[in-house]
């Protein structure tokens, strides 16, 4: 059986389980009967010999009345067992957060069609209980919780009693915003995310000033910062996006959140790659793998970004080697990886892996002129596009442009124009940084290499009307 934590973490879980069972006046046999498991399993759990089965931790917390303590032990990052008495963070983490107007919470944040029934949702684990499974507060009561967080105030003492409920509500709101803003392109997503993030950071600072590490607040702040950064990229604002990613990394590091650190580094890697900085892209890609080499999904992510970095640096052998390692790693992802990175599993995971591989092969083909590599880029990008969920409109646009560019690199400008022409107006109006980069590359190759081809001449005539 795969374990989601090192042995020391299960020992800590066992110690707390034993203490709570004894405090409740129960024997191992009595506790086993209450939660529906044999007493021998309770014995092994208390001895730290195995990982608790999925779903059991929540029942143990409920029966023993721990207030979620055991789930928090399970959710604590590797090597840092949950301790409520951990020292506070550096106060500088709560300063110099980007400012902005305090607009109302957008409607997509509370859209009943987008509201999750439980956590994790949209890849967001609960900031207190990780991936064990948490119910979210009722949507109707959430506006009151958010008003309590965002209202002007000198202190946050009134939030102490509702801390778990508010953190759960904020996670559910973020899941709604991801579905609404990142998938549907809702215009008010960035202002809502940033307003809630600033209030969350102020709350974390207030908790920190009491001498208690704001563990849940900082884990959630890192997730909000990542979404804020991605939305700023969607608006074409790379510097603000990079600022949010930097803040998110600081908050993730303060609570040793390896998963958040790995995904934030991947976003930073994307931004420097868009600046054509191969050396920095490779450095960040290697940093992803160094976050935790025991997590297969982290290592797989690192290989994907290394492949793209080496393609940018025109290193054919290393690019192909990391593509092979990424595919092998993806095929070996297990239960723990699917819990921590659900977006990298199943059809969605295959879509993301093949998208990155297609991008790396296209970059390599563009640099080397190798049409066989370009055909491999066509195959990978087409597979990715075929597995794309319908709601991810901007990702479909990006992959359509990449597929067209791959055909251009493969020597088939007709196929490239047939794909790109129907989406040209939409692509030109987009401010998304990655879409703009794809569009520039496609135009450059079509017009430089195939300007005399009739289809390309017709395509070029549309460019002034499109504002290019």
XYZ file of C-alpha atoms in Angstrom:
468
model
C 0.000 0.000 0.000
C 1.234 3.467 -0.854
C 1.538 5.877 2.052
C 0.806 9.560 1.733
C 3.160 10.456 4.595
C 6.495 9.227 5.958
C 6.516 6.761 8.855
C 7.113 9.554 11.397
C 3.796 11.166 10.443
C 1.860 7.945 11.028
C 3.610 7.630 14.396
C 2.372 11.131 15.270
C -1.122 10.190 14.081
C -0.989 7.055 16.231
C 0.098 8.940 19.339
C -2.747 11.424 18.978
C -5.288 8.687 18.240
C -4.233 6.760 21.359
C -4.398 9.887 23.522
C -7.837 10.848 22.219
C -9.192 7.293 22.587
C -8.044 7.101 26.186
C -9.392 10.575 26.874
C -12.760 9.343 25.603
C -12.573 6.324 27.918
C -12.745 3.776 25.086
C -10.864 0.542 24.514
C -9.500 -0.302 21.081
C -12.309 -2.851 20.692
C -15.000 -0.296 21.598
C -13.570 2.329 19.240
C -13.316 -0.213 16.422
C -16.987 -1.120 16.862
C -18.018 2.549 16.768
C -16.176 3.290 13.525
C -16.829 -0.071 11.847
C -13.288 -1.491 11.801
C -11.612 -4.416 13.562
C -9.763 -3.540 16.761
C -6.513 -4.917 15.275
C -6.526 -2.047 12.768
C -6.937 0.456 15.614
C -3.935 -1.178 17.289
C -1.809 -0.907 14.143
C -2.830 2.712 13.627
C -1.907 3.636 17.189
C 1.462 1.915 16.723
C 2.097 4.040 13.606
C 2.445 0.947 11.423
C 0.111 1.926 8.598
C -1.838 4.667 6.874
C -5.489 5.020 7.932
C -7.952 3.923 5.226
C -9.760 6.617 3.242
C -12.806 7.853 5.109
C -11.805 6.465 8.493
C -10.056 9.604 9.751
C -13.222 11.674 9.551
C -15.196 9.032 11.478
C -12.499 8.881 14.168
C -12.564 12.663 14.562
C -16.363 12.580 14.790
C -16.574 9.728 17.325
C -13.764 11.090 19.490
C -14.872 14.740 19.227
C -11.408 15.991 18.244
C -12.567 18.969 16.196
C -10.663 17.705 13.138
C -7.317 17.246 14.889
C -6.613 13.773 13.442
C -7.495 14.899 9.905
C -5.131 17.839 10.298
C -2.300 15.462 11.273
C -2.916 13.502 8.073
C -3.064 16.695 5.998
C 0.143 18.194 7.385
C 2.916 18.396 4.752
C 5.588 15.661 4.693
C 8.114 16.037 7.480
C 6.054 18.612 9.395
C 3.425 16.844 11.528
C 0.525 19.043 12.574
C 1.210 20.965 15.764
C -1.130 23.719 16.908
C 1.674 25.237 18.973
C 4.077 25.880 16.077
C 5.804 29.281 16.269
C 4.430 32.198 14.234
C 5.754 33.124 10.795
C 7.995 36.051 9.834
C 5.795 39.194 10.045
C 7.243 40.389 6.720
C 5.127 37.737 4.982
C 2.056 39.863 5.600
C 3.432 43.162 4.309
C 3.556 44.655 0.801
C 0.639 42.673 -0.570
C -0.523 44.217 -3.891
C -3.426 46.601 -3.282
C -6.596 47.335 -5.211
C -10.183 48.474 -4.995
C -12.520 46.757 -2.574
C -15.210 45.727 -5.060
C -18.096 43.460 -4.003
C -17.721 39.703 -4.234
C -18.618 38.671 -7.803
C -21.689 36.606 -8.560
C -19.607 33.696 -9.886
C -18.172 33.239 -6.390
C -21.591 32.142 -5.123
C -23.183 30.708 -8.270
C -25.284 27.734 -7.113
C -24.415 25.865 -10.310
C -20.711 26.110 -9.434
C -20.883 25.596 -5.661
C -19.066 22.364 -4.634
C -20.676 19.821 -2.332
C -17.413 18.886 -0.615
C -13.673 19.372 -0.651
C -11.374 18.700 -2.439
C -12.870 20.539 -5.419
C -11.111 21.808 -8.548
C -7.904 20.344 -7.127
C -8.197 22.461 -3.944
C -7.625 20.473 -0.775
C -9.021 21.707 2.513
C -6.410 24.004 4.133
C -7.032 22.322 7.509
C -7.812 18.712 6.642
C -6.122 18.112 3.305
C -7.629 15.452 1.062
C -9.559 13.433 3.657
C -12.878 14.929 2.502
C -14.709 17.870 4.075
C -18.226 19.202 3.774
C -18.506 22.861 2.783
C -20.732 25.398 4.542
C -24.161 26.119 3.154
C -23.935 28.570 0.269
C -26.752 30.712 1.697
C -24.753 31.446 4.841
C -21.489 32.195 3.055
C -22.108 35.913 2.285
C -22.351 36.590 6.010
C -19.037 34.819 6.599
C -17.362 36.771 3.805
C -18.766 40.069 5.089
C -17.303 39.265 8.496
C -13.886 38.722 6.894
C -13.818 41.714 4.551
C -15.481 44.339 6.775
C -13.169 47.199 7.892
C -11.899 46.392 11.358
C -9.013 46.780 13.778
C -8.921 43.113 14.785
C -10.201 39.657 13.875
C -11.127 38.350 17.326
C -14.708 37.724 16.255
C -13.581 35.182 13.637
C -11.881 32.810 16.070
C -14.937 30.671 16.740
C -15.842 30.349 13.052
C -12.293 29.773 11.780
C -12.789 26.245 10.313
C -16.133 27.179 8.759
C -14.729 30.345 7.200
C -11.682 28.550 5.800
C -13.967 25.884 4.314
C -16.209 28.587 2.837
C -13.265 30.477 1.335
C -12.007 27.263 -0.279
C -15.449 26.590 -1.774
C -15.592 30.176 -3.056
C -12.194 29.749 -4.706
C -13.392 26.556 -6.396
C -16.362 28.539 -7.785
C -14.062 31.294 -9.000
C -11.806 28.798 -10.749
C -14.802 27.293 -12.522
C -16.228 30.701 -13.382
C -13.155 32.811 -14.133
C -10.584 30.344 -15.451
C -13.006 28.078 -17.329
C -15.761 30.470 -18.399
C -13.772 33.675 -18.608
C -15.876 35.643 -16.110
C -14.629 39.241 -16.110
C -14.970 39.953 -12.387
C -12.926 36.954 -11.232
C -9.614 38.706 -10.653
C -11.068 41.534 -8.531
C -12.995 39.076 -6.362
C -10.017 36.766 -5.861
C -7.709 39.625 -4.951
C -10.202 41.262 -2.597
C -10.678 38.030 -0.651
C -6.948 37.305 -0.725
C -6.062 40.673 0.807
C -8.615 40.109 3.585
C -7.304 36.576 4.130
C -3.726 37.828 4.450
C -4.800 40.514 6.938
C -6.546 37.792 8.957
C -3.432 35.611 8.809
C -1.325 38.524 10.032
C -3.685 39.099 12.955
C -3.524 35.426 13.959
C 0.261 35.464 13.577
C 0.555 38.489 15.866
C -0.997 36.449 18.699
C 1.937 34.015 18.563
C 0.072 31.270 16.681
C 1.069 30.155 13.191
C -1.890 30.858 10.825
C -1.486 27.443 9.217
C -4.830 27.166 7.424
C -4.879 30.821 6.416
C -1.429 30.651 4.804
C -2.128 27.397 2.972
C -5.292 28.938 1.557
C -3.539 32.246 0.785
C -1.009 30.358 -1.354
C -3.885 28.818 -3.340
C -5.591 32.193 -3.769
C -2.297 33.772 -4.865
C -1.844 31.142 -7.550
C -5.323 31.752 -8.958
C -4.798 35.532 -8.785
C -1.516 35.182 -10.672
C -3.085 33.019 -13.368
C -5.952 35.455 -13.801
C -3.466 38.317 -14.181
C -1.713 36.263 -16.871
C -5.091 35.891 -18.524
C -5.319 39.704 -18.521
C -1.849 40.018 -20.074
C -0.279 41.348 -16.857
C 2.830 39.256 -16.337
C 4.482 41.471 -13.695
C 1.459 41.399 -11.376
C 1.091 37.668 -11.993
C 4.733 37.097 -11.039
C 4.252 39.213 -7.893
C 1.342 37.038 -6.765
C 3.285 33.839 -7.474
C 6.161 35.188 -5.392
C 3.853 35.963 -2.456
C 2.275 32.519 -2.800
C 5.668 30.826 -2.628
C 6.469 32.712 0.578
C 3.202 31.648 2.200
C 3.570 28.034 1.025
C 7.118 27.878 2.380
C 6.003 29.229 5.770
C 3.767 26.183 6.290
C 5.934 23.723 4.307
C 3.200 23.146 1.721
C 5.115 21.145 -0.884
C 2.175 20.754 -3.262
C 1.541 24.505 -3.451
C 5.247 25.212 -3.873
C 5.546 22.796 -6.809
C 2.558 24.203 -8.693
C 3.521 27.835 -8.024
C 7.024 27.157 -9.349
C 5.473 25.691 -12.491
C 3.629 28.970 -13.076
C 6.800 30.984 -12.538
C 8.530 28.635 -14.992
C 5.835 29.352 -17.580
C 6.295 33.118 -17.260
C 10.074 33.024 -17.702
C 9.682 30.653 -20.651
C 7.360 33.178 -22.311
C 10.231 35.657 -21.960
C 12.387 33.145 -23.926
C 14.738 32.743 -20.957
C 15.830 29.119 -21.376
C 18.344 29.162 -18.512
C 15.862 30.441 -15.934
C 13.130 28.138 -17.248
C 15.392 25.140 -16.691
C 16.419 26.356 -13.240
C 12.803 26.669 -12.131
C 11.934 23.321 -13.724
C 14.702 21.662 -11.711
C 13.470 23.459 -8.585
C 10.058 21.840 -9.079
C 11.629 18.381 -8.917
C 13.640 19.332 -5.834
C 10.488 20.230 -3.858
C 9.914 16.574 -2.972
C 11.463 13.797 -5.108
C 9.245 11.261 -3.280
C 6.107 12.642 -4.895
C 5.797 11.092 -8.343
C 3.498 13.810 -9.643
C 6.017 16.491 -8.646
C 8.823 14.688 -10.474
C 6.607 14.181 -13.533
C 5.747 17.886 -13.550
C 9.444 18.704 -13.344
C 10.231 16.511 -16.366
C 7.517 18.231 -18.423
C 8.902 21.668 -17.665
C 12.491 20.532 -18.226
C 11.473 19.219 -21.649
C 10.079 22.632 -22.559
C 13.159 24.393 -21.199
C 15.517 22.187 -23.188
C 13.395 22.710 -26.321
C 13.760 26.454 -25.831
C 17.529 25.920 -25.544
C 17.555 23.734 -28.702
C 18.864 20.684 -26.800
C 17.244 17.863 -28.776
C 18.584 14.918 -26.765
C 17.654 16.324 -23.351
C 14.239 17.464 -24.526
C 13.398 13.990 -25.806
C 14.820 12.329 -22.689
C 12.621 14.369 -20.365
C 9.572 13.753 -22.547
C 10.159 10.007 -22.178
C 10.651 10.360 -18.411
C 7.481 12.453 -18.086
C 5.382 9.884 -19.937
C 6.846 7.083 -17.842
C 6.209 9.003 -14.632
C 2.630 9.820 -15.638
C 1.926 6.130 -16.308
C 3.147 5.287 -12.785
C 1.144 7.859 -10.808
C -0.641 6.258 -7.868
C -3.393 6.906 -5.358
C -1.442 9.486 -3.391
C -0.639 11.432 -6.567
C -4.282 11.423 -7.641
C -5.297 12.822 -4.253
C -2.713 15.597 -4.233
C -2.842 16.472 -7.939
C -6.202 15.325 -9.358
C -5.692 17.646 -12.326
C -2.762 15.405 -13.348
C -4.750 12.167 -13.409
C -7.192 10.540 -15.806
C -8.272 12.248 -19.033
C -7.498 15.737 -17.690
C -4.017 14.625 -16.687
C -3.395 13.128 -20.111
C -4.605 16.367 -21.671
C -2.105 18.395 -19.637
C 0.804 16.013 -20.222
C 0.258 15.811 -23.969
C -0.213 19.581 -24.166
C 3.182 20.181 -22.547
C 4.828 17.532 -24.715
C 3.227 18.976 -27.848
C 4.516 22.427 -26.908
C 8.039 21.123 -26.327
C 8.089 19.211 -29.641
C 6.683 22.194 -31.544
C 9.359 24.485 -30.059
C 12.016 21.948 -30.987
C 10.682 21.593 -34.542
C 10.543 25.368 -34.967
C 14.190 25.656 -33.900
C 15.560 22.703 -35.880
C 13.280 22.568 -38.920
C 12.793 18.831 -38.351
C 9.412 17.959 -39.851
C 9.278 14.519 -38.213
C 9.478 16.231 -34.807
C 6.740 18.604 -35.966
C 4.480 15.663 -36.865
C 5.013 14.268 -33.376
C 4.001 17.694 -32.040
C 0.841 17.494 -34.176
C -0.004 14.059 -32.739
C 0.591 15.088 -29.102
C -1.340 18.365 -29.409
C -4.227 16.686 -31.217
C -4.474 14.085 -28.430
C -4.469 16.854 -25.828
C -7.136 18.858 -27.655
C -9.367 15.788 -28.011
C -9.408 15.307 -24.220
C -10.162 18.911 -23.369
C -13.259 19.542 -21.198
C -15.839 21.715 -23.034
C -15.726 24.561 -20.491
C -12.008 25.289 -20.958
C -12.531 27.693 -23.852
C -9.250 29.594 -23.658
C -7.266 26.371 -23.382
C -9.047 25.094 -26.503
C -8.093 28.294 -28.293
C -4.477 27.949 -27.202
C -4.277 24.306 -28.308
C -5.930 25.122 -31.642
C -3.254 27.724 -32.357
C -0.507 25.352 -31.235
C -1.871 22.598 -33.468
C -1.975 25.012 -36.407
C 1.613 26.077 -35.719
C 2.704 22.436 -35.492
C 1.211 21.820 -38.956
C 3.085 24.871 -40.254
C 6.328 23.479 -38.830
C 5.484 20.125 -40.457
C 5.272 21.765 -43.878
C 1.488 21.881 -44.311
C 0.428 25.566 -44.338
C -3.010 24.647 -45.685
C -3.816 22.596 -42.597
C -2.416 25.382 -40.407
C -4.636 28.041 -41.986
C -7.712 25.786 -41.929
C -7.334 25.447 -38.154
C -6.332 29.017 -37.328
C -8.620 31.041 -39.591
C -11.903 30.289 -37.750
C -10.456 31.379 -34.397
C -8.325 34.304 -35.588
C -10.637 37.077 -34.372
C -11.060 35.446 -30.962
C -7.322 34.897 -30.620
C -6.475 38.481 -31.559
C -8.916 39.871 -28.991
C -7.495 37.715 -26.200
C -5.055 39.242 -23.723
C -3.926 35.854 -22.390
C -0.121 35.796 -22.433
C 0.230 32.228 -23.678
C -2.342 32.707 -26.444
C -0.512 35.832 -27.591
C 2.761 33.898 -27.690
C 1.199 31.095 -29.733
C -0.338 33.592 -32.147
C 2.962 35.436 -32.692
C 4.802 32.194 -33.383
C 2.171 30.985 -35.840
C 2.064 34.288 -37.758
C 5.822 34.491 -37.922
C 6.211 31.006 -39.381
C 3.303 31.214 -41.813
C 4.283 34.582 -43.253
C 8.027 33.964 -43.340
C 7.955 30.494 -44.885
C 4.678 30.271 -46.775
C 3.786 33.827 -47.742
C 3.269 32.929 -51.408
C 0.869 30.041 -50.775
C -2.698 31.062 -51.781
C -4.239 30.025 -48.461
C -1.634 32.022 -46.550
C -2.091 35.077 -48.799
C -5.817 34.993 -48.071
C -5.086 34.544 -44.367
C -2.649 37.501 -44.446
C -5.309 39.719 -46.010
C -7.472 39.158 -42.947
C -4.771 40.365 -40.570
C -5.288 44.144 -40.956
C -9.014 43.702 -40.339
C -8.175 41.722 -37.235
C -5.926 44.503 -35.992
C -2.584 42.722 -36.447
